[in-house]
Short mmCIF file of C-alpha atoms and ligand atoms in Angstrom, two decimals:
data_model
loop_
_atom_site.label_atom_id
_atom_site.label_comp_id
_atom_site.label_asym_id
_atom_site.label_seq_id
_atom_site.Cartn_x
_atom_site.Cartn_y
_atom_site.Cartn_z
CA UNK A 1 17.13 30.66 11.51
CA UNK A 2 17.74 34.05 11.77
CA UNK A 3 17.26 36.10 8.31
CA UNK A 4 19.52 38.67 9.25
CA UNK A 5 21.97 35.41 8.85
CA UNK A 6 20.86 34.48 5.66
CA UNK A 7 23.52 35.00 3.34
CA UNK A 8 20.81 35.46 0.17
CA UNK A 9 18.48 37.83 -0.24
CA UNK A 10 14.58 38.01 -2.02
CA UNK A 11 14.56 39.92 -5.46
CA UNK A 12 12.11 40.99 -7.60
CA UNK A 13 14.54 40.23 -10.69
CA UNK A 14 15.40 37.23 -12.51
CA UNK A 15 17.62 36.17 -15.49
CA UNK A 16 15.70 37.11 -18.43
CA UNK A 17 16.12 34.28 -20.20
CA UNK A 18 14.45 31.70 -16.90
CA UNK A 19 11.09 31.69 -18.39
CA UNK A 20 9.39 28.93 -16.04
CA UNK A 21 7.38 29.75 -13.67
CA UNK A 22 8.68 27.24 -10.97
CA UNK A 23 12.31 29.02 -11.51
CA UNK A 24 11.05 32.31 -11.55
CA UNK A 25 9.60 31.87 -7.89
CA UNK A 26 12.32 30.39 -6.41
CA UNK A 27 15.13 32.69 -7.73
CA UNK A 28 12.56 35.46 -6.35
CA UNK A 29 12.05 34.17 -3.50
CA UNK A 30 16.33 33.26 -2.45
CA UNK A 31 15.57 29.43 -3.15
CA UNK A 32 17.61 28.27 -5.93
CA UNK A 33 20.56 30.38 -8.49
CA UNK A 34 20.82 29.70 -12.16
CA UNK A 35 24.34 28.81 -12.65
CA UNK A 36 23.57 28.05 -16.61
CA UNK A 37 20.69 26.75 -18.37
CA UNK A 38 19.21 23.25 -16.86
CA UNK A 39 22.01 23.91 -14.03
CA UNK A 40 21.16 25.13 -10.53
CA UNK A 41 22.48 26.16 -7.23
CA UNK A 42 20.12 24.97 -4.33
CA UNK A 43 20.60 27.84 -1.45
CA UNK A 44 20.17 27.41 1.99
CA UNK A 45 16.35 27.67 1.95
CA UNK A 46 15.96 25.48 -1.17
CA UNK A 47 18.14 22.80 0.00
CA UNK A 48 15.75 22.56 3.37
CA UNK A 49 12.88 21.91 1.37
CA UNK A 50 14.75 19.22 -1.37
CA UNK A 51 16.34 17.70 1.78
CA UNK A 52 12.51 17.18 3.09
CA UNK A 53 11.32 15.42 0.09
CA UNK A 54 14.35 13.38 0.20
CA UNK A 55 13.87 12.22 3.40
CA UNK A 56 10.32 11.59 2.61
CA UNK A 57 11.14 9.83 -0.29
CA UNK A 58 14.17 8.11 2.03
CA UNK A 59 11.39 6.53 4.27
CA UNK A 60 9.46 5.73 1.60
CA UNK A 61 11.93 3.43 -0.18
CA UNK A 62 12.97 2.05 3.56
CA UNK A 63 9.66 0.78 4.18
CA UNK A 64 9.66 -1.22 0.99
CA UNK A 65 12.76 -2.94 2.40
CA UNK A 66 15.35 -0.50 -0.16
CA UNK A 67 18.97 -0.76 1.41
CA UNK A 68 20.43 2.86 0.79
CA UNK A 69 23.64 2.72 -0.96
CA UNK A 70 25.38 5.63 -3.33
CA UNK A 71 27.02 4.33 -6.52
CA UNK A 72 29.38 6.75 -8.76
CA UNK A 73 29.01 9.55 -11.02
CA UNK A 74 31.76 8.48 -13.52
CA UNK A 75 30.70 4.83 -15.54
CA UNK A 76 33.70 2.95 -17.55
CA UNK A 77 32.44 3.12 -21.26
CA UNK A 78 32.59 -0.57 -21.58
CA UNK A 79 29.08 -1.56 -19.51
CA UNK A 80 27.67 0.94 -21.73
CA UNK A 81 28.91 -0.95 -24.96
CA UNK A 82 27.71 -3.84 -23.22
CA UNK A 83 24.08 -2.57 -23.08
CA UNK A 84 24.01 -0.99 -26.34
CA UNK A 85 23.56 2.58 -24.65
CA UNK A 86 27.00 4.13 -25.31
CA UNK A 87 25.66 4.26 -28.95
CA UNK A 88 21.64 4.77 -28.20
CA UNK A 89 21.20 7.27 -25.46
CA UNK A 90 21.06 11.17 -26.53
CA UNK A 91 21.88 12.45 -23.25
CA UNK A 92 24.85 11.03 -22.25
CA UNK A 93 27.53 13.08 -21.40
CA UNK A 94 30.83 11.25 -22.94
CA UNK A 95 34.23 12.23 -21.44
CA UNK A 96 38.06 11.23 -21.97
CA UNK A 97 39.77 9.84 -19.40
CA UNK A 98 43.26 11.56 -19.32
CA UNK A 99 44.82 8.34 -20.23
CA UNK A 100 43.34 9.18 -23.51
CA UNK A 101 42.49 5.50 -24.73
CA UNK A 102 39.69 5.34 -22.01
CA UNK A 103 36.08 7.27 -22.61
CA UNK A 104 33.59 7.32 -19.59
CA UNK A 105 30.17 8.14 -18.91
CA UNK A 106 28.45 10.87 -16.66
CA UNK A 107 25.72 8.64 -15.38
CA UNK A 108 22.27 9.49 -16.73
CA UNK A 109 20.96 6.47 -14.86
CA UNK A 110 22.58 3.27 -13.06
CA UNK A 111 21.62 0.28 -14.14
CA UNK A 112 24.97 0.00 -16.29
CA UNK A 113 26.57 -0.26 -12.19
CA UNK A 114 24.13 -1.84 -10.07
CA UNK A 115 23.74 -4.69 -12.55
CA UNK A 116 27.32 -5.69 -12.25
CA UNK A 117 27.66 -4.85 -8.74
CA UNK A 118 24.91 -7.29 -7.45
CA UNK A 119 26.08 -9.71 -9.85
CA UNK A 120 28.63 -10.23 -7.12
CA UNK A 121 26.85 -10.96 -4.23
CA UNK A 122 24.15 -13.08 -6.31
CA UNK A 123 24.52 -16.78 -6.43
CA UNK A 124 21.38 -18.72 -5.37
CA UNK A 125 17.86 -18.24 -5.87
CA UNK A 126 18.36 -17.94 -1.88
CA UNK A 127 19.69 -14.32 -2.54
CA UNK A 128 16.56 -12.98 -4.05
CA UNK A 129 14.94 -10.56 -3.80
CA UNK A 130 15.94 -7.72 -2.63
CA UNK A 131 16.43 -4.16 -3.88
CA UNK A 132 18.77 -1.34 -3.54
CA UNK A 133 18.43 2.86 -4.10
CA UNK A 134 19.97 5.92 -4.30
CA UNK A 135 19.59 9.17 -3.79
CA UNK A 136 22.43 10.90 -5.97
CA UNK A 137 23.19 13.22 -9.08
CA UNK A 138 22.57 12.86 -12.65
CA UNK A 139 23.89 13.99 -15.70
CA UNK A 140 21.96 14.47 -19.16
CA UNK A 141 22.68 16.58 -22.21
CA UNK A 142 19.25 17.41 -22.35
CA UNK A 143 18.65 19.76 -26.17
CA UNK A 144 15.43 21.31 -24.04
CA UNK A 145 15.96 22.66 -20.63
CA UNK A 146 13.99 25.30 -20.54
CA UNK A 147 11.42 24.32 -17.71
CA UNK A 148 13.56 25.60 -14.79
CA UNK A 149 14.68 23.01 -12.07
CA UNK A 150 12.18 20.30 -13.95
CA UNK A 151 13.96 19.50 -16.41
CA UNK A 152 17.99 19.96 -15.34
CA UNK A 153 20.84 18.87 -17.12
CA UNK A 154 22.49 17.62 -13.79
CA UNK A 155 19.83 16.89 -11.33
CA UNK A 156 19.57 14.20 -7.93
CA UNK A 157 17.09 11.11 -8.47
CA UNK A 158 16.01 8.61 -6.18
CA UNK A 159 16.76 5.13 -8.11
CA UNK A 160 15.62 1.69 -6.77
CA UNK A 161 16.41 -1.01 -8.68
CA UNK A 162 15.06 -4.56 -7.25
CA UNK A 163 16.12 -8.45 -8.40
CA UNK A 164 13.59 -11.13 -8.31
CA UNK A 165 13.87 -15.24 -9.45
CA UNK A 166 10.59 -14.88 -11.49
CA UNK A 167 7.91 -12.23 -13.13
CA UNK A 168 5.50 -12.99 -10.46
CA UNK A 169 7.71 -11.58 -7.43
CA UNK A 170 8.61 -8.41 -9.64
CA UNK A 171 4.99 -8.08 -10.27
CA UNK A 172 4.30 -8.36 -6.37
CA UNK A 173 7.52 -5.92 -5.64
CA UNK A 174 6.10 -3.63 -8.42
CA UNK A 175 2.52 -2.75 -6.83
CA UNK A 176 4.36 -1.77 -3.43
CA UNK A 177 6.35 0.33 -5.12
CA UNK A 178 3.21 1.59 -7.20
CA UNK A 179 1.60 2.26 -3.58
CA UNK A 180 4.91 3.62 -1.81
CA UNK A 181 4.98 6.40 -4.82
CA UNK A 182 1.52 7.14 -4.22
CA UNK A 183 2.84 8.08 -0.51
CA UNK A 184 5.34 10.02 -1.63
CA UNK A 185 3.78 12.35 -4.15
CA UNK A 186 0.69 12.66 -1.26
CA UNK A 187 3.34 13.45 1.16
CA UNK A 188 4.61 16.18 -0.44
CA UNK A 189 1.02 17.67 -1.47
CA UNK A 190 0.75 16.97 -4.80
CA UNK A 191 -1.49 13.77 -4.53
CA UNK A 192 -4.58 15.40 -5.91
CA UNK A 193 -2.81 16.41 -8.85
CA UNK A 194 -0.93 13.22 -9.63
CA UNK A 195 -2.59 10.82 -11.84
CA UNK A 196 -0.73 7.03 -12.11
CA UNK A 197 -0.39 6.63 -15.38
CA UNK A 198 -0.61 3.59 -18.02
CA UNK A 199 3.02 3.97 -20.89
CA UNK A 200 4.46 1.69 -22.99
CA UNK A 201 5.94 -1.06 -21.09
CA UNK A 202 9.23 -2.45 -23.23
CA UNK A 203 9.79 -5.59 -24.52
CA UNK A 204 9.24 -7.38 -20.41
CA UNK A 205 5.74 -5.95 -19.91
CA UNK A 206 2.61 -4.80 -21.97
CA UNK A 207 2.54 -0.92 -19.63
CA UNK A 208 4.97 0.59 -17.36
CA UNK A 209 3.99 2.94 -15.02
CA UNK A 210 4.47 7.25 -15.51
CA UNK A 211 3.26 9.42 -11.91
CA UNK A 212 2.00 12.27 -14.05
CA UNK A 213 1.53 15.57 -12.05
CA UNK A 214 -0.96 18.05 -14.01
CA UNK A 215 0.30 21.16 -14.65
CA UNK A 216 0.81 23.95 -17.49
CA UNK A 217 4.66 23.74 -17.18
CA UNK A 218 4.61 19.98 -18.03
CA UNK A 219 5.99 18.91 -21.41
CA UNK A 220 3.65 15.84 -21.69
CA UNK A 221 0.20 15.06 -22.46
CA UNK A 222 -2.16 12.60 -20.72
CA UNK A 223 -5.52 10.79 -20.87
CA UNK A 224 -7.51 10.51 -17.90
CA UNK A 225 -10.15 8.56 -17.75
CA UNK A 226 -12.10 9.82 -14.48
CA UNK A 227 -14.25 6.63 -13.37
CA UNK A 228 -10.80 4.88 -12.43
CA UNK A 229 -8.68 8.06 -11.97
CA UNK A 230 -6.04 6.74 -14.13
CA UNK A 231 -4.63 8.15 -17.19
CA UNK A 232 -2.46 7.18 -20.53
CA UNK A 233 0.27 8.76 -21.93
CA UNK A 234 0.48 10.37 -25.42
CA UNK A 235 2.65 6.96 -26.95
CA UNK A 236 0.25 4.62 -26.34
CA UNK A 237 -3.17 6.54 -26.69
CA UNK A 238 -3.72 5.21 -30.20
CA UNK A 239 -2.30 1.57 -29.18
CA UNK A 240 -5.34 1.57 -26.78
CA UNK A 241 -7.52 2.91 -29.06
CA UNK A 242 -8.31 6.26 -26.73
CA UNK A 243 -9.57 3.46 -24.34
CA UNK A 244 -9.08 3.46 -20.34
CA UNK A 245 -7.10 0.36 -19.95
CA UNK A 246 -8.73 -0.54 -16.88
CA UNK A 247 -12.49 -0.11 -17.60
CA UNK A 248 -12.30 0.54 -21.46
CA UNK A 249 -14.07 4.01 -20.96
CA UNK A 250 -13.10 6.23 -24.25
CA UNK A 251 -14.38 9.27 -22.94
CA UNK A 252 -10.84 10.68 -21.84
CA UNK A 253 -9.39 13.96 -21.00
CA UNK A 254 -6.57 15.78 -22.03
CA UNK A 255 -4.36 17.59 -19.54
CA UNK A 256 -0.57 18.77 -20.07
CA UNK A 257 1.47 16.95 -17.41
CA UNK A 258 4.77 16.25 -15.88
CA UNK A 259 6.73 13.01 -15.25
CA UNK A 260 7.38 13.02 -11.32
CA UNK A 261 8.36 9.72 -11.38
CA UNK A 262 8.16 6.23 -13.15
CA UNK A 263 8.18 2.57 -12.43
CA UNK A 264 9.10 0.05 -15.08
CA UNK A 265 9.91 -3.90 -15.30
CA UNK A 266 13.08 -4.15 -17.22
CA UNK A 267 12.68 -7.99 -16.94
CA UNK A 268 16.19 -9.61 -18.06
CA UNK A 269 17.00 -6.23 -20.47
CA UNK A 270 20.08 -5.38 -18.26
CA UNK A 271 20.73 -8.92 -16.50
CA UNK A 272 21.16 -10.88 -19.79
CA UNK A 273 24.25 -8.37 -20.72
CA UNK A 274 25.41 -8.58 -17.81
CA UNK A 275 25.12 -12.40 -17.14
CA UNK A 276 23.51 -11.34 -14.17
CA UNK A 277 22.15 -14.78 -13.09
CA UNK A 278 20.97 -17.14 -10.31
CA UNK A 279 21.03 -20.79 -9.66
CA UNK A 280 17.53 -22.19 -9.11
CA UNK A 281 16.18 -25.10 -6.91
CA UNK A 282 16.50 -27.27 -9.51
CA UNK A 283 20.02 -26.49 -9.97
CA UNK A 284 19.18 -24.78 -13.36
CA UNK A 285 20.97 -21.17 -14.33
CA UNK A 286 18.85 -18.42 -14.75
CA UNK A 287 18.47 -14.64 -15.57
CA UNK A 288 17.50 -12.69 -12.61
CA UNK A 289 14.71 -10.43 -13.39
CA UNK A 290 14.81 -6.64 -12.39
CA UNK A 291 12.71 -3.41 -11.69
CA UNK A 292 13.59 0.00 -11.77
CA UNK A 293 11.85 2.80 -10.30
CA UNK A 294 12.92 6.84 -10.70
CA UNK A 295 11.80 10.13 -9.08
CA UNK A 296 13.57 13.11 -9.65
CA UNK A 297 13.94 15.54 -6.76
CA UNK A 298 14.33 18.78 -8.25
CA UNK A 299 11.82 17.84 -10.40
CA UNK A 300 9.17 16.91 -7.85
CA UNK A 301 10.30 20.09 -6.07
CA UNK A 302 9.22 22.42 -8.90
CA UNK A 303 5.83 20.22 -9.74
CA UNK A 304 5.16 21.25 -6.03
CA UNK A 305 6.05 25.39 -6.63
CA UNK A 306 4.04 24.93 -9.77
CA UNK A 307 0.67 23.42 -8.49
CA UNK A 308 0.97 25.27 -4.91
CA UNK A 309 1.39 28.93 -5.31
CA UNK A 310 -0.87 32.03 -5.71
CA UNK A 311 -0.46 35.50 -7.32
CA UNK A 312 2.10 36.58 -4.78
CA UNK A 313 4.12 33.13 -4.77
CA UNK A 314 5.09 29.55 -3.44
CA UNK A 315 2.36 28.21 -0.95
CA UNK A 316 4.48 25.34 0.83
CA UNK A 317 2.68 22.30 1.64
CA UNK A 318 3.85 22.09 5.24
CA UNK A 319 5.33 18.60 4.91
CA UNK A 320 8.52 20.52 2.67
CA UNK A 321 8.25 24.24 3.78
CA UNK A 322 11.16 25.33 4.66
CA UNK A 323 10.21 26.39 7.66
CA UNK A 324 7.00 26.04 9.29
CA UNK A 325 6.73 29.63 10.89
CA UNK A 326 7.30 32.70 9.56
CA UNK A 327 7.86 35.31 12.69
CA UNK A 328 8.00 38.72 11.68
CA UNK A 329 9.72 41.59 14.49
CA UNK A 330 8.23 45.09 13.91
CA UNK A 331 11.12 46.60 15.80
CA UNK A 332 9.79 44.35 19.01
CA UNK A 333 13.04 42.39 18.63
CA UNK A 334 13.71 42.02 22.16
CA UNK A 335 10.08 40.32 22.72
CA UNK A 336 10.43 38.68 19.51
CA UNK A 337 13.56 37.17 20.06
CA UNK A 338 12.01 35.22 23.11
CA UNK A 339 9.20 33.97 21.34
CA UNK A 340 11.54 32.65 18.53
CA UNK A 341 13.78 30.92 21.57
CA UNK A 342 10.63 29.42 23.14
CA UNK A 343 9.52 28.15 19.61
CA UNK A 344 12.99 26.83 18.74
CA UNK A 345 12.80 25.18 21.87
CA UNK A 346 9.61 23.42 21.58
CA UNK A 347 10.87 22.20 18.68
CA UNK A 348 8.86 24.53 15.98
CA UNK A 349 10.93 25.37 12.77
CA UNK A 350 11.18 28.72 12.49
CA UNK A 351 12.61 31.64 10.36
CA UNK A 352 12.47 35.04 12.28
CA UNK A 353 13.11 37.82 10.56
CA UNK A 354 14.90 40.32 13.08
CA UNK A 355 16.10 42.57 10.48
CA UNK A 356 16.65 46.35 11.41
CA UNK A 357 17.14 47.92 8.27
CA UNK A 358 14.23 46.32 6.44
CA UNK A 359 10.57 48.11 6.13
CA UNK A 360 7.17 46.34 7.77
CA UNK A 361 6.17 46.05 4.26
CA UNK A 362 9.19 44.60 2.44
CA UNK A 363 9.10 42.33 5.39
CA UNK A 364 5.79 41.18 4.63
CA UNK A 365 6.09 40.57 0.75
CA UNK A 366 9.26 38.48 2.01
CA UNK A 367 6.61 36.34 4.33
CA UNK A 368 4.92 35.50 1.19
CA UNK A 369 7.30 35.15 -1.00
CA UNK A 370 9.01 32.57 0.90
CA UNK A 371 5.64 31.55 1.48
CA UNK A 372 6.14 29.46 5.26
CA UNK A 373 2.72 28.15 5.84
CA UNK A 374 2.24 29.86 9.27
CA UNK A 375 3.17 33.84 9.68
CA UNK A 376 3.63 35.47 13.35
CA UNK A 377 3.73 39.18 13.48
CA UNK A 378 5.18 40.67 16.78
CA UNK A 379 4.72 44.28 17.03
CA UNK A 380 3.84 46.93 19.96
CA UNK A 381 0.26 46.79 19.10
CA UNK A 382 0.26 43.01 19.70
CA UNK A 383 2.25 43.08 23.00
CA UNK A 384 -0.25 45.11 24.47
CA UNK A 385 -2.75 42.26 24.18
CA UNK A 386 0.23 40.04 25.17
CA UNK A 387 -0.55 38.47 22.05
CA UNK A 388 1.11 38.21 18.10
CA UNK A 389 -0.37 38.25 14.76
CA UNK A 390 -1.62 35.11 13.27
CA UNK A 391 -2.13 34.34 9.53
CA UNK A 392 -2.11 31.03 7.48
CA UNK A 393 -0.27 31.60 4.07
CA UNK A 394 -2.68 29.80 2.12
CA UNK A 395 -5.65 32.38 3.91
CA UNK A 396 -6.73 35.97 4.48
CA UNK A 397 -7.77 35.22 7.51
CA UNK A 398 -5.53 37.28 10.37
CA UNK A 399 -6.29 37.72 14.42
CA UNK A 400 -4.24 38.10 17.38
CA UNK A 401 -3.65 34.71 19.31
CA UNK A 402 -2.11 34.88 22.80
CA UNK A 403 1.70 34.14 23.17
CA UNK A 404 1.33 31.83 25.89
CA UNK A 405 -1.00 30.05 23.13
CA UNK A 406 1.40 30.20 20.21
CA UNK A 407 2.50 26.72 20.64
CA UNK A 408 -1.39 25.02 21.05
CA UNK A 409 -2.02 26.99 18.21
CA UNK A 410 0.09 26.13 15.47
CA UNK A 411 1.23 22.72 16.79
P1 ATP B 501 11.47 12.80 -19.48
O1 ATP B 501 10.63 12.04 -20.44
O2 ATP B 501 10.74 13.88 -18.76
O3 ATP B 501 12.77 13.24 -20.06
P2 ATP B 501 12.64 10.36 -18.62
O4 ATP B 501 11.72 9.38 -19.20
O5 ATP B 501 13.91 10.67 -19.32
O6 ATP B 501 11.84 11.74 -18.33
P3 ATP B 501 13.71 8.68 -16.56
O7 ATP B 501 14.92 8.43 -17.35
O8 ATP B 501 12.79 7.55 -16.39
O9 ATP B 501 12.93 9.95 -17.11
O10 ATP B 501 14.11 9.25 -15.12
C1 ATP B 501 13.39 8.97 -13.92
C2 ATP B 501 12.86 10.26 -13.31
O11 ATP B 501 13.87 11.26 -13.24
C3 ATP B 501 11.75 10.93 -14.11
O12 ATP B 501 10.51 10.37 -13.78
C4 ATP B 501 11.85 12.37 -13.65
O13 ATP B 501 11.19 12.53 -12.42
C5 ATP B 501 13.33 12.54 -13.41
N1 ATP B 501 14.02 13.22 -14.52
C6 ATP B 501 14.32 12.75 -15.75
N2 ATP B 501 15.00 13.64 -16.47
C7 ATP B 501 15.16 14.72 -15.67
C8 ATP B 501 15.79 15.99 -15.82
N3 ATP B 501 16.42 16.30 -16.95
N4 ATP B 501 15.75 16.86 -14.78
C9 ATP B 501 15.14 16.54 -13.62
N5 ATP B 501 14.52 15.36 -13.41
C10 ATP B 501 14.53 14.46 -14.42
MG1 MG B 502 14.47 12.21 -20.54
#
């Protein structure tokens, strides 16, 4: 992409009242627009990088067998009555149908859908298991959002919800998905940082399952005990008696954390409402026991700007940059412009910035704001030596690589 096309520009201002960090950056840097508080525009450069941890997240999900699907927005107030939730959950956004007589939800979540849906297609015991996701927007009328795009009040999250005949498949299905999230939040370069994490499990299970990323703009606390690299949340510290559930070690640390994800075993919780049932071997009737599993995207995408980013701005792990190179014209644009077709050609994402009317040094602060993890400078210095500028974004390092090299180099 060209960013004389790009319809946004980088600033150095920001609303006043966006006091997150992970906000802050992206406005900067043309990413994401505030429309309101906890609601956000994603720009043509943010939506390349949350479309990139979608798709990683897509493959993730496929691999544990997940069949993609996209269920509504708008949920009839009645499976929420059903479930108790109408009543229970602070967050839910309530509306009025125009008929008046007829309330609906904004779905926070979608277990008040898919539990009636499969309840469909489920007869036998010969149906199980399987599991479903989606990648698709919620809606919560969340008192706090003040952490920029971590906390929204309408944000996308990747749901899988999975059906088993019996506790011991769940708990099978359950450690994949453990392992799968372990992919994704690696994937997107913030494994080092995320810690699984033991929280209160329900009524169905003793623990479910928080992916706790450590950083100063998370709202939570954790407990890490370091021998297993595994930590506790805050609600169940003094239930385990500051003890690692794992290895019973009670020296633990304290770090402030966010929620990327979570994994829980809702046993029969939604299926009993529901009737959601199966017919076993035997003949015999039974509840079919479920899973659910949540990461939210925008979230995940501002744990990322949080943990990778310097003094100047975002460092993108290259698995969600936006783009991988960064090609800067100082008034070469002729020369430039063929380097940027041979690169587009090979394949190589890039974002050249041909602008005319833009200084070397504006154009450079835009390089790192954006923060692409490979920058190319083409100028009439380099050409001489047949060659362009060469500097990693997460370095200081910069030499002159030939262009006939360009490709070797950063492929
Ligand atoms: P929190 O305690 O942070 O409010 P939660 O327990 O309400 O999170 P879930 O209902 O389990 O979260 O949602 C699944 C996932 O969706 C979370 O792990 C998180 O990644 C994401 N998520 C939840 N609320 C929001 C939000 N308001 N904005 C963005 N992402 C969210
Ligand atoms: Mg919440």
């Amino acid at each position: 992409m060209k960013l004389s096309n790009n319809f946004t520009k980088t600033t150095k201002d920001f609303p006043k009242d966006e006091t997150s960090l992970n906000a802050q950056l992206l406005i900067k840097a043309g990413f994401i627009d505030k429309l309101m508080a906890g609601v956000y525009t994603m720009l043509p450069l943010g939506y390349r990088v949350y479309k990139k941890i979608e798709q990683i997240i897509r493959e993730e999900m496929n691999a544990l067998g997940g069949q993609e699907m996209y269920m509504p927005t708008i949920q009839p107030k009645a499976n929420w009555d059903l479930t108790g939730r109408w009543d229970e959950m602070d967050v839910l956004f309530k509306m009025n149908l125009s008929d008046v007589k007829r309330q609906v939800a904004l779905g926070p979540t979608h277990e008040e859908v898919v539990s009636p849906l499969v309840k469909k297609y489920i007869n036998s015991y010969k149906d199980l298991p399987f599991s479903v996701y989606h990648i698709q927007n919620k809606f919560r009328n969340e008192k706090r959002a003040k952490s920029g795009i971590l906390r929204g009040r309408e944000f996308m999250m990747k749901d899988l919800y999975s059906f088993h005949e019996s506790q011991n498949d769940l708990d099978k299905y359950y450690e994949q998905v453990s392992v799968a999230y372990e992919n994704v939040f690696k994937r997107v370069g913030i494994g080092n940082e995320t810690y699984k994490t033991y929280a209160s499990g329900g009524t169905f299970s003793k623990y479910s399952h928080e992916f706790q990323t450590l950083t100063d703009a998370g709202e939570d606390y954790i407990y890490i005990c370091d021998k297993c690299r595994v930590a506790i949340n805050k609600e169940i510290l003094a239930d385990q008696k500051n003890k690692c559930p794992e290895c019973g070690n009670s020296e633990l640390r304290e770090e402030k954390a966010v929620e990327v994800g979570n994994i829980f075993k809702l046993g029969n919780k939604f299926s009993a409402p529901f009737e959601l049932q199966y017919t076993d071997e035997s003949g015999e009737k039974k509840d079919v026991i479920m899973g659910c599993y949540g990461i939210g995207l925008q979230r995940l995408m501002g744990t990322v700007v949080e943990v990778c980013n310097d003094e100047n701005s975002i460092i993108w792990p290259e698995s969600v940059a936006p783009f991988k190179v960064h090609l800067i014209s100082i008034k070469k644009n002729n020369e430039a412009e063929m380097i940027y077709n041979d690169l587009v050609e090979s394949g190589v994402e890039v974002l050249y910035d041909d602008r005319e009317d833009v200084g070397v040094g504006a154009k450079f602060a835009d390089a790192d704001l954006i923060g692409c993890p490979i920058r190319l400078v083409v100028s009439e210095k380099t050409l001489k030596e047949k060659s362009v500028e060469f500097k990693r974004r997460d370095s200081e390092e910069v030499r002159n690589i030939k262009i006939d090299e360009i490709i070797k180099e950063i492929k």
